[in-house]
Amino acid sequence: FFLQKRSEEKDFLPGMWDTAVGGHVDFGEQLEEALIREAGEELGLYDFNPVYLTTYVFESERERELVNIYGTVGDFDLNPANGEVVEGRWWTPDEIISATGKGIITPNFEGEFPRIRPLMEALL
């Protein structure tokens, strides 16, 4: 799983590891258009085949959002460096599980990982 580290400048969950490619759909924009735009902005990733996995509602004290999960598999040259993302790296499932609950990974991704793990592994 490729995760990206949020900039220390972010006002919400700064410096934590999170889902690679996250963002909001602009008014009038199709979901897949937003996905391609965000992947390009955050990782320099444009040439990939997104596979829809699931949708769920994430809710915390601060926010409530509809989350659409896509996955992709491939050998990509990823370049997370746009100010919002300070670095990125590949994590094994065991590394993610070990980091859970330690303030390293965002609560969003900690809750999402058990849901998406089998879906992503099925793509392999």
Coordinates of C-alpha atoms in Angstrom, one line a residue:
F1 CA 0.0 0.0 0.0
F2 CA 1.4 3.4 -0.9
L3 CA 0.7 6.0 1.8
Q4 CA 1.6 9.7 1.8
K5 CA 2.7 11.8 4.7
R6 CA 0.7 15.0 5.2
S7 CA 2.7 18.3 5.4
E8 CA 3.3 19.8 8.9
E9 CA 1.6 22.9 7.4
K10 CA -1.8 21.2 7.1
D11 CA -4.3 22.4 9.6
F12 CA -5.8 19.0 10.1
L13 CA -3.7 15.9 11.0
P14 CA -0.4 17.5 10.1
G15 CA 2.6 15.1 9.7
M16 CA 0.5 11.9 9.7
W17 CA 0.5 9.2 7.1
D18 CA -2.7 8.9 5.1
T19 CA -4.4 7.4 2.1
A20 CA -2.5 8.2 -1.1
V21 CA -4.6 10.6 -3.1
G22 CA -7.4 12.3 -1.3
G23 CA -9.3 15.4 -2.1
H24 CA -12.6 16.9 -2.9
V25 CA -14.7 16.8 -6.1
D26 CA -15.1 20.3 -7.5
F27 CA -18.6 21.6 -8.5
G28 CA -19.4 20.2 -12.0
E29 CA -16.6 17.7 -11.9
Q30 CA -17.1 14.0 -12.4
L31 CA -15.8 11.7 -9.7
E32 CA -13.2 10.1 -12.0
E33 CA -12.1 13.5 -13.2
A34 CA -11.4 14.5 -9.6
L35 CA -9.5 11.3 -9.0
I36 CA -7.2 11.9 -12.0
R37 CA -6.7 15.5 -11.1
E38 CA -5.9 14.7 -7.4
A39 CA -3.5 11.8 -8.4
G40 CA -1.7 14.2 -10.6
E41 CA -1.5 17.0 -8.1
E42 CA -0.4 14.8 -5.2
L43 CA 1.7 12.1 -6.8
G44 CA 2.5 13.1 -10.3
L45 CA 0.4 10.1 -11.4
Y46 CA -1.6 10.4 -14.6
D47 CA -1.3 7.1 -16.5
F48 CA -3.2 4.5 -14.4
N49 CA -6.3 2.4 -14.5
P50 CA -8.5 3.2 -11.4
V51 CA -10.7 0.4 -10.2
Y52 CA -13.7 1.3 -8.0
L53 CA -13.7 -0.6 -4.7
T54 CA -16.3 0.9 -2.3
T55 CA -18.0 3.9 -0.9
Y56 CA -18.7 4.8 2.8
V57 CA -19.4 7.7 5.0
F58 CA -16.6 8.8 7.3
E59 CA -17.6 10.8 10.4
S60 CA -15.6 12.4 13.1
E61 CA -16.0 15.4 15.5
R62 CA -14.6 17.6 12.8
E63 CA -16.1 16.4 9.6
R64 CA -18.5 14.1 7.8
E65 CA -17.7 13.1 4.2
L66 CA -18.6 10.6 1.6
V67 CA -15.5 8.6 0.7
N68 CA -15.1 6.8 -2.6
I69 CA -12.3 4.3 -2.7
Y70 CA -10.4 3.4 -5.9
G71 CA -7.4 1.2 -6.2
T72 CA -4.8 0.5 -8.9
V73 CA -2.0 -1.9 -9.3
G74 CA 1.2 -1.3 -11.2
D75 CA 4.8 -0.2 -11.2
F76 CA 4.5 3.5 -10.9
D77 CA 7.1 6.3 -10.5
L78 CA 5.4 8.4 -7.8
N79 CA 6.6 11.8 -6.9
P80 CA 4.8 13.2 -3.8
A81 CA 6.0 16.8 -3.5
N82 CA 3.5 19.5 -3.8
G83 CA 3.4 21.2 -0.4
E84 CA 0.5 19.2 0.9
V85 CA 2.4 15.9 0.7
V86 CA 5.9 15.8 2.0
E87 CA 6.8 12.2 1.3
G88 CA 5.4 8.8 0.3
R89 CA 6.4 5.2 0.6
W90 CA 5.1 1.7 0.2
W91 CA 3.9 0.0 3.4
T92 CA 3.2 -3.7 4.0
P93 CA -0.1 -4.6 5.7
D94 CA 1.9 -5.7 8.8
E95 CA 3.6 -2.3 8.9
I96 CA 0.2 -0.6 8.8
I97 CA -1.2 -2.8 11.5
S98 CA 1.9 -2.1 13.7
A99 CA 1.5 1.7 13.3
T100 CA -2.3 1.6 14.0
G101 CA -3.2 3.4 17.3
K102 CA 0.2 5.1 17.7
G103 CA -0.6 8.5 16.2
I104 CA 1.4 7.7 13.0
I105 CA -1.5 7.0 10.6
T106 CA -4.6 9.2 10.3
P107 CA -7.7 7.9 12.1
N108 CA -9.4 8.0 8.7
F109 CA -7.0 5.5 7.2
E110 CA -6.9 3.4 10.3
G111 CA -10.6 2.8 10.0
E112 CA -10.5 2.4 6.3
F113 CA -7.6 -0.1 6.1
P114 CA -9.5 -3.2 7.3
R115 CA -12.3 -2.4 4.9
I116 CA -10.1 -1.9 1.8
R117 CA -7.3 -4.4 2.5
P118 CA -9.2 -7.5 1.1
L119 CA -10.5 -5.5 -1.8
M120 CA -7.0 -4.3 -2.8
E121 CA -5.5 -7.7 -2.3
A122 CA -8.1 -9.1 -4.6
L123 CA -6.7 -6.9 -7.4
L124 CA -3.3 -8.7 -7.1

